[in-house]
CSV table of C-alpha atoms in Angstrom, one decimal:
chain,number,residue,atom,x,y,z
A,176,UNK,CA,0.0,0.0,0.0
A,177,UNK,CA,1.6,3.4,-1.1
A,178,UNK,CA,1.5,7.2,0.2
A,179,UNK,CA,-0.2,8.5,3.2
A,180,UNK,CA,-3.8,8.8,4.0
A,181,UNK,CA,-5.8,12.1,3.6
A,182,UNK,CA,-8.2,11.2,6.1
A,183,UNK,CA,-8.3,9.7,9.9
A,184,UNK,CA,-11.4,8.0,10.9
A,185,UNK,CA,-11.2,7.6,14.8
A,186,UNK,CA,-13.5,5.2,15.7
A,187,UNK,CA,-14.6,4.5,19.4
A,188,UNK,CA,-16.9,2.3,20.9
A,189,UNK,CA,-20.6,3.2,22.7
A,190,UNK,CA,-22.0,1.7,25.9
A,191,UNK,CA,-24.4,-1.0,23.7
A,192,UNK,CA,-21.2,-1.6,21.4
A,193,UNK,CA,-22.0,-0.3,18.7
A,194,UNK,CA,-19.4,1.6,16.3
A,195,UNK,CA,-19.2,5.5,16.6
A,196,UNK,CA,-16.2,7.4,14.2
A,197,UNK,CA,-15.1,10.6,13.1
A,198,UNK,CA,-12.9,11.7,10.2
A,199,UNK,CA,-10.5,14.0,10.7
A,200,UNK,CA,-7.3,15.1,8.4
A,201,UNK,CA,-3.1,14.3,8.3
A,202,UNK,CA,-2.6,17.4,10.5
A,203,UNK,CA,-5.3,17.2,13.2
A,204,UNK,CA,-4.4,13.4,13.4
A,205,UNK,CA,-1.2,14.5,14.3
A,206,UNK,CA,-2.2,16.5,17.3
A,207,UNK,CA,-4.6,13.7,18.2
A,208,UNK,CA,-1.8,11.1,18.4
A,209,UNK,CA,-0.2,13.6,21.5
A,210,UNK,CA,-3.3,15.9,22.4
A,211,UNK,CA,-6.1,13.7,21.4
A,212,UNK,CA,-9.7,14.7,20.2
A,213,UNK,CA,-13.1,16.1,21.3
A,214,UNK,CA,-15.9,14.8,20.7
A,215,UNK,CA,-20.0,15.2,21.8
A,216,UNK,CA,-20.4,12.8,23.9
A,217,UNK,CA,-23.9,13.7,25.3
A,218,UNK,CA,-25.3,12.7,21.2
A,219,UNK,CA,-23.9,9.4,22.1
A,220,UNK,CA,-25.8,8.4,25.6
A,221,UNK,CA,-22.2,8.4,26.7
A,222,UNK,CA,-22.4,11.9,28.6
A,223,UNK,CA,-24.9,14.5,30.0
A,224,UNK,CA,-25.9,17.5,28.1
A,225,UNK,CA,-24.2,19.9,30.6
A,226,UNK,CA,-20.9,17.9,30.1
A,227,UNK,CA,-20.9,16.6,27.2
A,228,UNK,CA,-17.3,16.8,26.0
A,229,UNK,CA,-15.7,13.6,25.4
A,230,UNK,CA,-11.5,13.2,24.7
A,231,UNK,CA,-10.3,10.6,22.2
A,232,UNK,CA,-7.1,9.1,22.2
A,233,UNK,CA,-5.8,7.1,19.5
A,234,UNK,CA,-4.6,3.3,20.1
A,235,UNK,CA,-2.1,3.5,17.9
A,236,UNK,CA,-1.4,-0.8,17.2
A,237,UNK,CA,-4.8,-0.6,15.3
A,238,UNK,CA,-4.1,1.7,13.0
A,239,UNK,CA,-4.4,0.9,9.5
A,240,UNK,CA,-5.1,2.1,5.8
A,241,UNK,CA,-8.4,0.6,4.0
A,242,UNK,CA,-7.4,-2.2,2.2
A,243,UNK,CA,-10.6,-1.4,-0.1
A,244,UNK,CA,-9.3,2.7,0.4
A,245,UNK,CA,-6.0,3.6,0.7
A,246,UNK,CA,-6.5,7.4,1.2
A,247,UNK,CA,-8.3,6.5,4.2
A,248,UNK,CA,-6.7,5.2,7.6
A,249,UNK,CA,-9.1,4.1,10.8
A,250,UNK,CA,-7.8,3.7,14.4
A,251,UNK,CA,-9.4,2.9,17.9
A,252,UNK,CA,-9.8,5.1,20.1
A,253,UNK,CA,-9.9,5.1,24.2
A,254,UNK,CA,-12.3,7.4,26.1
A,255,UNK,CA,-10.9,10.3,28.9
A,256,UNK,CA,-12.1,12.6,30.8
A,257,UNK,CA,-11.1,16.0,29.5
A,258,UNK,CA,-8.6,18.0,31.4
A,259,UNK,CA,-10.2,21.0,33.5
A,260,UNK,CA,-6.7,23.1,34.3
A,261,UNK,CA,-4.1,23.4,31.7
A,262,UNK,CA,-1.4,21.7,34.5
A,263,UNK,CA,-3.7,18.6,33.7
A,264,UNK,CA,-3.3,18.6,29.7
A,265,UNK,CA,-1.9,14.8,29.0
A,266,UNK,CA,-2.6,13.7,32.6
A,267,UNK,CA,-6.2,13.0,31.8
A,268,UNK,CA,-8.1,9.8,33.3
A,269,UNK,CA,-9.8,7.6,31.4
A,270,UNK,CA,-13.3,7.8,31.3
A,271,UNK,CA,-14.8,5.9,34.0
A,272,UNK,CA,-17.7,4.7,31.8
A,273,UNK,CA,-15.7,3.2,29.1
A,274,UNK,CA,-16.7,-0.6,28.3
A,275,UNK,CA,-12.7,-0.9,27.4
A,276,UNK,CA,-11.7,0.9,30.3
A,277,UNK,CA,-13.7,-1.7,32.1
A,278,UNK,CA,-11.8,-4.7,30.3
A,279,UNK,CA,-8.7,-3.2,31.1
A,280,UNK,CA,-9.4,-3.2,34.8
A,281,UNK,CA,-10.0,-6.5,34.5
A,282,UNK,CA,-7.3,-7.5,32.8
A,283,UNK,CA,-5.0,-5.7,34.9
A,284,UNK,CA,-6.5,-7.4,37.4
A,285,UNK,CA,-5.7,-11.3,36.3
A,286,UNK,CA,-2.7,-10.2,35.2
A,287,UNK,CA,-1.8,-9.3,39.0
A,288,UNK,CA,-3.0,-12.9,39.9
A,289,UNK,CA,-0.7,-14.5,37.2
A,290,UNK,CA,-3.1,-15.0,34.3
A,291,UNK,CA,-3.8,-13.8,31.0
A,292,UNK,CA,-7.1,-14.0,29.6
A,293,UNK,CA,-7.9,-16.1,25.7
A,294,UNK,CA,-10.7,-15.6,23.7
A,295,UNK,CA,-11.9,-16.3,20.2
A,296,UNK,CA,-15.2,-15.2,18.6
A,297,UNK,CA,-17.2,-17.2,15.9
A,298,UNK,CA,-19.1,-14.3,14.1
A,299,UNK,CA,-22.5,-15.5,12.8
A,300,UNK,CA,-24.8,-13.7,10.6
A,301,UNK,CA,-26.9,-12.9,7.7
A,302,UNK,CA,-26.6,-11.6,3.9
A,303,UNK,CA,-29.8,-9.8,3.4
A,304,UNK,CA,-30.9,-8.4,-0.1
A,305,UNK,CA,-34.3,-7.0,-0.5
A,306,UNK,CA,-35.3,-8.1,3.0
A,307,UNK,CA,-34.9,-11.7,2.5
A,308,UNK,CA,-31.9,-13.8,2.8
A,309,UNK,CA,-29.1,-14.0,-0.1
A,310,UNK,CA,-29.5,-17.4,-0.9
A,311,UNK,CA,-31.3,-20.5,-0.2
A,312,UNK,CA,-28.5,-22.9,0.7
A,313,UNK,CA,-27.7,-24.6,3.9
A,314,UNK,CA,-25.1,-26.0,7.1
A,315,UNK,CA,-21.3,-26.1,5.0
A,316,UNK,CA,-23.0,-25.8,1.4
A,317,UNK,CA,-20.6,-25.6,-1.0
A,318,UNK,CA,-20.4,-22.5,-3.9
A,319,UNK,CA,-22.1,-21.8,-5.9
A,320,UNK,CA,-25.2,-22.6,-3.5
A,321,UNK,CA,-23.4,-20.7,-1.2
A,322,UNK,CA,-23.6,-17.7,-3.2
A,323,UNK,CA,-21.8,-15.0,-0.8
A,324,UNK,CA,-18.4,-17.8,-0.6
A,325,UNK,CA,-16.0,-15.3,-3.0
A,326,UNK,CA,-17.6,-12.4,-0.2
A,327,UNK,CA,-16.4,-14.3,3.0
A,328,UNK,CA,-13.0,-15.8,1.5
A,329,UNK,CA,-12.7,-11.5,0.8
A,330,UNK,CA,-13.4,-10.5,4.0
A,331,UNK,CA,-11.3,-13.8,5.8
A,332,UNK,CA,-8.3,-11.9,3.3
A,333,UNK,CA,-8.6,-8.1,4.2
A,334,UNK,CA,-8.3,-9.6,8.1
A,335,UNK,CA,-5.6,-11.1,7.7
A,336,UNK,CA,-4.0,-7.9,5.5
A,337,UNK,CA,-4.7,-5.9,9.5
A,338,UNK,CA,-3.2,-8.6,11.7
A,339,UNK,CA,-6.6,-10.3,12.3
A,340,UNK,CA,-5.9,-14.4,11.1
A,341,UNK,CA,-9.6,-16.2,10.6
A,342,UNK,CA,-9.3,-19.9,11.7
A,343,UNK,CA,-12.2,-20.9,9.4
A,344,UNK,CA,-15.3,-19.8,7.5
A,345,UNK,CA,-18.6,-21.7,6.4
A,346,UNK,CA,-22.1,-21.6,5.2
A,347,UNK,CA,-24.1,-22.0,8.4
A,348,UNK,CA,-27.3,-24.0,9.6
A,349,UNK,CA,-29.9,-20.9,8.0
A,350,UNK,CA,-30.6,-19.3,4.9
A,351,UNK,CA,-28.3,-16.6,4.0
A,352,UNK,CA,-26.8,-17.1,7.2
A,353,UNK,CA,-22.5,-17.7,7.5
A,354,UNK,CA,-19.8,-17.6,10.1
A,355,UNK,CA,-16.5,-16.1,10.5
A,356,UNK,CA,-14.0,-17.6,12.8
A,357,UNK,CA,-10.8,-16.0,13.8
A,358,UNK,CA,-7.7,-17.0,15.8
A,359,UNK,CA,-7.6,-16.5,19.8
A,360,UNK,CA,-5.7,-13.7,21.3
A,361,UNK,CA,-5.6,-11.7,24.4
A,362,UNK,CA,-9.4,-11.0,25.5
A,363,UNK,CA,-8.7,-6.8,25.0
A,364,UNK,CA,-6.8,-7.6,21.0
A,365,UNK,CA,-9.8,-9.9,20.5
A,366,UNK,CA,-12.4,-7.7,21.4
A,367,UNK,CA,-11.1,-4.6,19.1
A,368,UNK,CA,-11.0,-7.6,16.7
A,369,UNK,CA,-14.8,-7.9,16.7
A,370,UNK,CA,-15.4,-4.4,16.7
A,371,UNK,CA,-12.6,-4.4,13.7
A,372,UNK,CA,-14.5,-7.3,11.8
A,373,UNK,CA,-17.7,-5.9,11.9
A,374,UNK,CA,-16.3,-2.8,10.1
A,375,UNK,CA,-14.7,-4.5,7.6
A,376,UNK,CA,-17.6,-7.2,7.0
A,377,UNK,CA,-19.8,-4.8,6.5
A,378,UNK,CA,-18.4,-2.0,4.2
A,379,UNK,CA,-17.2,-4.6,1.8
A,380,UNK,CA,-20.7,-6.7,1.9
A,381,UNK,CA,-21.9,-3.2,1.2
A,382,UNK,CA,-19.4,-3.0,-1.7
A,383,UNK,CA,-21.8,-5.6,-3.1
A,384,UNK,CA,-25.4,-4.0,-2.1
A,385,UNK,CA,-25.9,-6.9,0.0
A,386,UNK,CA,-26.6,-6.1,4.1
A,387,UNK,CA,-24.6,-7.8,6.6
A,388,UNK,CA,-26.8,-7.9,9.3
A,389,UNK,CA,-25.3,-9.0,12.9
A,390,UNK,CA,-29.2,-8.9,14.4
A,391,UNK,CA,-29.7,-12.1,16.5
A,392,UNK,CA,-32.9,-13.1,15.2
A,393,UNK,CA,-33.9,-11.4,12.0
A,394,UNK,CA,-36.2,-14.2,11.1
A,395,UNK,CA,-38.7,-16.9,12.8
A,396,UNK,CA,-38.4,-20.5,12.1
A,397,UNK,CA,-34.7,-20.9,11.8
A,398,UNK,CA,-31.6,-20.7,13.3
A,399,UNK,CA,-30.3,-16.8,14.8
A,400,UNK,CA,-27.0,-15.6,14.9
A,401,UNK,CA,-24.8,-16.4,17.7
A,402,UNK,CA,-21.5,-15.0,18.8
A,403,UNK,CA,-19.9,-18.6,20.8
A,404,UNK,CA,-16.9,-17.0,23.0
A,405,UNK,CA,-13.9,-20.1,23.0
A,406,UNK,CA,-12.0,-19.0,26.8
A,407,UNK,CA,-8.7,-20.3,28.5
A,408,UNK,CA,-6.5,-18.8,31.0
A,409,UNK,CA,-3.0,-19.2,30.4
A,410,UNK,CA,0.3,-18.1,32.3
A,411,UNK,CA,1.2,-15.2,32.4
A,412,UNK,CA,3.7,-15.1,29.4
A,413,UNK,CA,0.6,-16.9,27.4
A,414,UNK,CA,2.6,-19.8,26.9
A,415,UNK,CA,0.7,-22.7,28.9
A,416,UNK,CA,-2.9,-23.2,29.2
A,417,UNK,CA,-4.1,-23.3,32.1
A,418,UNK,CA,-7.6,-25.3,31.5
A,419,UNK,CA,-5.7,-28.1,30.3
A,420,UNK,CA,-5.9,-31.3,33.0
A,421,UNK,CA,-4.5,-34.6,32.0
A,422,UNK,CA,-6.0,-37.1,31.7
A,423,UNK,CA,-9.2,-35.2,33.2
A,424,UNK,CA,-9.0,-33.2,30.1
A,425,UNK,CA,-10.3,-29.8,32.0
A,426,UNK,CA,-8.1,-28.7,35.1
A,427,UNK,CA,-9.7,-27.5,38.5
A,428,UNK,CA,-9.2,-24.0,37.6
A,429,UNK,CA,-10.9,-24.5,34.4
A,430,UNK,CA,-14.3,-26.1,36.3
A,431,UNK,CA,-14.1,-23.7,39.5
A,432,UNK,CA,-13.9,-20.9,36.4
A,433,UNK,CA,-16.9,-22.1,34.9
A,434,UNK,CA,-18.8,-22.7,38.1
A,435,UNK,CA,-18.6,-19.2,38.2
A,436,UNK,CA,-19.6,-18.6,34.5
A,437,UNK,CA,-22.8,-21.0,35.4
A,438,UNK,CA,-23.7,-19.4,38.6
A,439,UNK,CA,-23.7,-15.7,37.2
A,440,UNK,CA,-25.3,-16.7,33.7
A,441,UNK,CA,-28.3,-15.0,34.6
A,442,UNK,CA,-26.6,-11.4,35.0
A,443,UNK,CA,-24.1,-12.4,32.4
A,444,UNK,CA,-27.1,-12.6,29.7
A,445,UNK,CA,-28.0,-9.2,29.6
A,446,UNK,CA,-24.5,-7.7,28.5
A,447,UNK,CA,-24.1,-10.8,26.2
A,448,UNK,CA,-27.9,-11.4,25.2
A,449,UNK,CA,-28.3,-7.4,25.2
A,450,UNK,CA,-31.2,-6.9,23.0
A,451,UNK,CA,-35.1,-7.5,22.6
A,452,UNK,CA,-34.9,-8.7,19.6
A,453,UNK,CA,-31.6,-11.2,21.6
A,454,UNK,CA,-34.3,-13.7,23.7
A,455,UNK,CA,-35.7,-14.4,20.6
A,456,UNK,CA,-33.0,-16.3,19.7
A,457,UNK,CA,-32.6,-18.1,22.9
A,458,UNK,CA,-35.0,-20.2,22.4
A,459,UNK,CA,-35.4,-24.3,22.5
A,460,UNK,CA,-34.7,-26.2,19.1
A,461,UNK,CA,-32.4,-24.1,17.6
A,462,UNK,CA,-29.3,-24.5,18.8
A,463,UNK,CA,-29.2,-21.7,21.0
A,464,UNK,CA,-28.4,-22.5,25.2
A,465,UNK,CA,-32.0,-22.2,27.8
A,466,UNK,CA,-31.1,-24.3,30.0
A,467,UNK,CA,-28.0,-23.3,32.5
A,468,UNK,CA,-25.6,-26.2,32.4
A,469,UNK,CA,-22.8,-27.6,30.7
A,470,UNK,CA,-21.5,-30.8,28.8
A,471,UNK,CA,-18.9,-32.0,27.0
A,472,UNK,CA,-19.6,-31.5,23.0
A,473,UNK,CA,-23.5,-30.6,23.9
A,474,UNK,CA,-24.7,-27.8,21.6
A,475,UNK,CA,-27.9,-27.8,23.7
A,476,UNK,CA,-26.1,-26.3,26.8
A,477,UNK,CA,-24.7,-23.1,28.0
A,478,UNK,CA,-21.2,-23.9,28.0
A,479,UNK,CA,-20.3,-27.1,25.6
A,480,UNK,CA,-16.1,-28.2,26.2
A,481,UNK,CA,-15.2,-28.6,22.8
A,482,UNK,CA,-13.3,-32.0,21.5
A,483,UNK,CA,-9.6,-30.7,21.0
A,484,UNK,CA,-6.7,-32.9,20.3
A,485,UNK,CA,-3.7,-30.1,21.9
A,486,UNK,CA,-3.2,-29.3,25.7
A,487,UNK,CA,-3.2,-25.6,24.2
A,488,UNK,CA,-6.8,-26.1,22.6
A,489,UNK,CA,-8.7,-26.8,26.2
A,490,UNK,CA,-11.0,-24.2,26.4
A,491,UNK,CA,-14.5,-23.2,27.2
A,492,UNK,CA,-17.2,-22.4,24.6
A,493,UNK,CA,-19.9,-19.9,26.0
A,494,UNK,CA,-23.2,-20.2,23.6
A,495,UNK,CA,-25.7,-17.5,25.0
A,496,UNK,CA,-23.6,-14.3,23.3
A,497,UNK,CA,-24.4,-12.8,20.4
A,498,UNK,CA,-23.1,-10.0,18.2
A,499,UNK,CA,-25.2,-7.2,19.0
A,500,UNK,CA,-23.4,-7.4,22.4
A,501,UNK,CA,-20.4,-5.0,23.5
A,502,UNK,CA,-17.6,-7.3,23.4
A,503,UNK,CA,-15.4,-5.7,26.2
A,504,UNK,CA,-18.6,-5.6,28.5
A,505,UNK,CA,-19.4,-9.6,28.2
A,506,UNK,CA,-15.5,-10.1,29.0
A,507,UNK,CA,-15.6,-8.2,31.7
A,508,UNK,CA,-18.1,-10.0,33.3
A,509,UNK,CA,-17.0,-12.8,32.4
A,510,UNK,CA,-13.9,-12.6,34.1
A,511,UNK,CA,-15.3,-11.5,36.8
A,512,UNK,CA,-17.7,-14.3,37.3
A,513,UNK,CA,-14.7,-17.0,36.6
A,514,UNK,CA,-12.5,-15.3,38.9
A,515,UNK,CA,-14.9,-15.4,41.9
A,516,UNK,CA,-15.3,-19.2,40.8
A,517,UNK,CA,-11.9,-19.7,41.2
A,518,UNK,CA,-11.5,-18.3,44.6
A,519,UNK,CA,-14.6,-19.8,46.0
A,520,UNK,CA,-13.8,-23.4,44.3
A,521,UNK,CA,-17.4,-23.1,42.8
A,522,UNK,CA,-18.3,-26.9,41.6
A,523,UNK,CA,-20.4,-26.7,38.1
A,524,UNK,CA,-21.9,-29.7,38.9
A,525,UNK,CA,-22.1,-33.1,36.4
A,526,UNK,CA,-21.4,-32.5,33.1
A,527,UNK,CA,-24.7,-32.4,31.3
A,528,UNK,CA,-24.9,-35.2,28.5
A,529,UNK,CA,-28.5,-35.2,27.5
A,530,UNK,CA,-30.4,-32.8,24.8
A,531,UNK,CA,-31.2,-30.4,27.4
A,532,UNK,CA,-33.9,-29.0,25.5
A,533,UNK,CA,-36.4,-32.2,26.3
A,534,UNK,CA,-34.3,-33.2,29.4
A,535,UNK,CA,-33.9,-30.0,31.8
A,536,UNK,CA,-35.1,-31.3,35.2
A,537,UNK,CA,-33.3,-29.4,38.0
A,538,UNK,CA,-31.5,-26.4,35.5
A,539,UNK,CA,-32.0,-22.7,36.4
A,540,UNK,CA,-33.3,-21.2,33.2
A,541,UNK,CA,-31.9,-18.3,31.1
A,542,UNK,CA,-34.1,-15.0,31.5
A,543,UNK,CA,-36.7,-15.3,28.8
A,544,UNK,CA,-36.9,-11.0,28.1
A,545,UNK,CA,-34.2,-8.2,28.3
A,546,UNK,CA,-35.9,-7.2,31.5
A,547,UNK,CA,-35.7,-10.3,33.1
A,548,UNK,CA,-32.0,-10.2,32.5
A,549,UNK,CA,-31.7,-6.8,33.1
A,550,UNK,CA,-33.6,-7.0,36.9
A,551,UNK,CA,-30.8,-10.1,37.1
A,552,UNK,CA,-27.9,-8.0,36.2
A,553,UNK,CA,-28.8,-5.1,39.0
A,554,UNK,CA,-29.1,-7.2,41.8
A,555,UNK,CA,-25.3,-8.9,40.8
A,556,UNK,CA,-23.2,-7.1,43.0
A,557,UNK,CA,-19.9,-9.3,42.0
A,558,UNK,CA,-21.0,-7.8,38.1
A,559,UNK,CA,-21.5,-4.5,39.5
A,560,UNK,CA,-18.1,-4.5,41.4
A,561,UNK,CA,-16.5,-5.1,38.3
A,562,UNK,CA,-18.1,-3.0,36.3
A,563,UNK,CA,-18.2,-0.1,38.4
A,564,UNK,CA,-21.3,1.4,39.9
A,565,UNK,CA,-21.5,4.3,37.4
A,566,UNK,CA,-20.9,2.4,34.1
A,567,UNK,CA,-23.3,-0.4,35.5
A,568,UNK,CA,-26.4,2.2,36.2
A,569,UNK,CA,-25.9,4.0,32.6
A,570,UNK,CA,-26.3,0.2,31.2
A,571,UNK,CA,-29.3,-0.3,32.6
A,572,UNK,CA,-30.7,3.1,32.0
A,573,UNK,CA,-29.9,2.8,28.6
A,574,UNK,CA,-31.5,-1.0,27.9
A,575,UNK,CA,-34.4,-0.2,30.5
A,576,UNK,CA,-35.5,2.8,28.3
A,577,UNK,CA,-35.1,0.2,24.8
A,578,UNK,CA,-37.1,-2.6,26.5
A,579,UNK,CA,-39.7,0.6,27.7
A,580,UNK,CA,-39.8,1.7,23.5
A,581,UNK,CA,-40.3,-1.9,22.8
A,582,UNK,CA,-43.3,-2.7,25.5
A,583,UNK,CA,-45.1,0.6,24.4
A,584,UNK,CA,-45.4,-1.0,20.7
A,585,UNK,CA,-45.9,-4.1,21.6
A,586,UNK,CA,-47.2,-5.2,25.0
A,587,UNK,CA,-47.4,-8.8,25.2
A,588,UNK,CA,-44.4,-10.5,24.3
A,589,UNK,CA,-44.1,-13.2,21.4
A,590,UNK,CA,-40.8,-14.3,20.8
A,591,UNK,CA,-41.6,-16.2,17.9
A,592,UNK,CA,-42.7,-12.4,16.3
A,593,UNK,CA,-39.7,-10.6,14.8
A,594,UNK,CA,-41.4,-7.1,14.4
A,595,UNK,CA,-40.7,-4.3,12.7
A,596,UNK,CA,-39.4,-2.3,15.3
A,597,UNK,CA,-36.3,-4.9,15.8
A,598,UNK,CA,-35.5,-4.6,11.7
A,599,UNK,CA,-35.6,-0.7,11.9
A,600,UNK,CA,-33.5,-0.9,15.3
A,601,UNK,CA,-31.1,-3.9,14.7
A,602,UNK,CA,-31.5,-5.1,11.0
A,603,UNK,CA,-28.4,-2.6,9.5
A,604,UNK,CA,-27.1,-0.8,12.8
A,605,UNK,CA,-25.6,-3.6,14.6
């Protein structure tokens, strides 16, 4: 790629994870890189009205030019506080109601205990044309049935040109619907690397006046779109994994981990499930987690251990997610949850070896609305300790006033109706 860019777009990331940028030019980008950038923050739900000024500050390891638009460079951004006194320019603080702020806390905070943190993302979702899906083919159809193929071998190739290396990619289960797989990482690299693969997926899908919609349930009858977070904790230098045990196959740490997983799942579902349109999804029959429990290779429960054949490949696979959720948020929680396992050597119970959708006796449920998991998630104080008090009550504001719009439109709930409100909310924006 030759010459400089002409423009900067510095991108950040909103409290329900969705994508926010500005473009600025060569010269301002400059004085962003050592002064950073404000922004209105209030036109974002991110700040009041009476202080609405927001800093930017680029993260400099993921910048890159457009592969599809070379005069054009992107970067993340983090979130500060700006200064008040001049004695306090480049000593700001970062904003305390940042969801990457709040993965960084975390992180730091595992990292002080030893660990490091690995996740991987499979990205499901849908090629929409003309409001239906792209084609008509089904689970690992081949091209030309697959008709977007050449579109997701495109986007698996501009990853890899930014540092982001996809494991796999298929045709999944629904019509028009695929999946994206990319390599594991550190949990903060992997979740810019969501927020960095829904950009790309979608400008280039755009390229070809098709919508790549990441909505969890655009349609009844089928399968939705899921985004299955693969976990280990390794040492600290991210050599050894941790989760491996022997002949046992998961180590204490990893069960104690996902006794904490399984015993905050309810709270955990409304950052990872964080939509209306989400518990639409969850529902029995197709292939998306109800029941809270786990099993070895069971793709009816909440966490399934995948079969792997390396000590480096233990890991566990949490199925509620999906990718309308705010990556850093679900992380953090996450961490927090498996963390408190860990020290309270939480037992998970049996592993689960039954289709839990017809044989369920005994297992908690997930929260079948975004209230119900919202009313979970404010009574979680571990959740609310690691999120932070502040951060945790603009959440719920913000998702309490969505499931309010949604309730005044439609005040019964069907969760086999996907209405119109969802496609004009969800459909293109997330």
């Amino acid at each position: 790629m030759s010459g400089q860019p002409g423009l900067i777009e510095l991108q950040f990331i909103d409290m329900t994870g969705q994508l926010r940028s500005i473009d600025i030019d060569t010269e301002r980008f400059k004085n962003a890189i050592r002064l950073g950038k404000i922004v209105d923050g209030s036109s974002i739900n991110m700040k009041p009205l009476e202080k609405s000024d927001l800093l930017l500050k680029p993260i400099m390891e993921t910048y890159f030019q457009l592969p599809w638009n070379s005069d054009v460079a992107r970067v993340l951004c983090d979130m500060y506080e700006p200064a008040q006194k001049v004695e306090d320019f480049g000593k700001e603080k970062e904003f305390e109601i940042s969801p990457r702020y709040a993965l960084k806390k975390m992180i730091k905070r595992i990292e002080a205990e030893g660990y490091s943190f690995h996740t991987s993302c499979e990205m499901e979702f849908f090629a929409i044309t003309e409001n239906r899906p792209y084609d008509r083919a089904g689970y690992m159809a081949p091209p030309p049935m697959d008709k977007i193929a050449p579109l997701r071998r495109e986007i698996v190739k501009t990853l890899s040109k930014v540092n982001i290396q996809g494991e796999y990619t298929h045709h999944e289960v629904s019509t028009g619907q695929y999946e994206i797989c990319f390599r594991h990482n550190e949990a903060l690299r992997t979740a810019d690397n969501v927020m960095t693969f829904k950009y790309i997926a979608k400008n280039l899908a755009s390229m070809q006046n098709l919508t790549l919609s990441l909505m969890p349930k655009p349609y009844t009858g089928i399968n939705g779109s899921g985004m299955h977070i693969h976990m280990s904790l390794f040492d600290s230098e991210g050599t050894e994994n941790l989760f491996f045990g022997g002949g046992e196959l998961l180590s204490k740490l990893a069960t104690h981990f996902m006794g904490g997983i399984l015993k905050h799942a309810r709270a955990i579902s409304a950052l990872a499930a964080s939509t209306v349109n989400s518990y639409k999804r969850l529902l029995a029959g197709y292939e998306a987690p109800v029941y809270v429990c786990w099993g070895y290779m069971n793709r009816s429960a909440l966490i399934r251990i995948p079969s792997f054949n390396s000590p480096q490949l233990a890991r566990l696979e949490l199925r509620m997610p999906d990718p309308c959720c705010n990556p850093y948020l679900v992380f953090a929680a996450i961490l927090a949850a498996g963390l408190w396992g860990i020290s309270e050597k939480v037992d998970p119970g049996a592993p689960w070896d039954k289709n839990a959708y017809f044989h369920h006796e005994g297992l908690d449920v997930i929260p079948a609305t975004l209230k119900e998991a919202l009313d979970e998630l404010e009574k979680d104080k571990l959740i609310r300790e690691a999120l932070g008090s502040s951060l945790m009550d603009h959440y719920l504001k913000i998702k309490r006033r969505e499931w309010s719009e949604y309730q005044k439109l439609y005040p019964e709930w069907n969760p086999n109706e996907i209405t119109e409100w969802e496609r004009n909310k969800y459909l293109e924006f997330f």
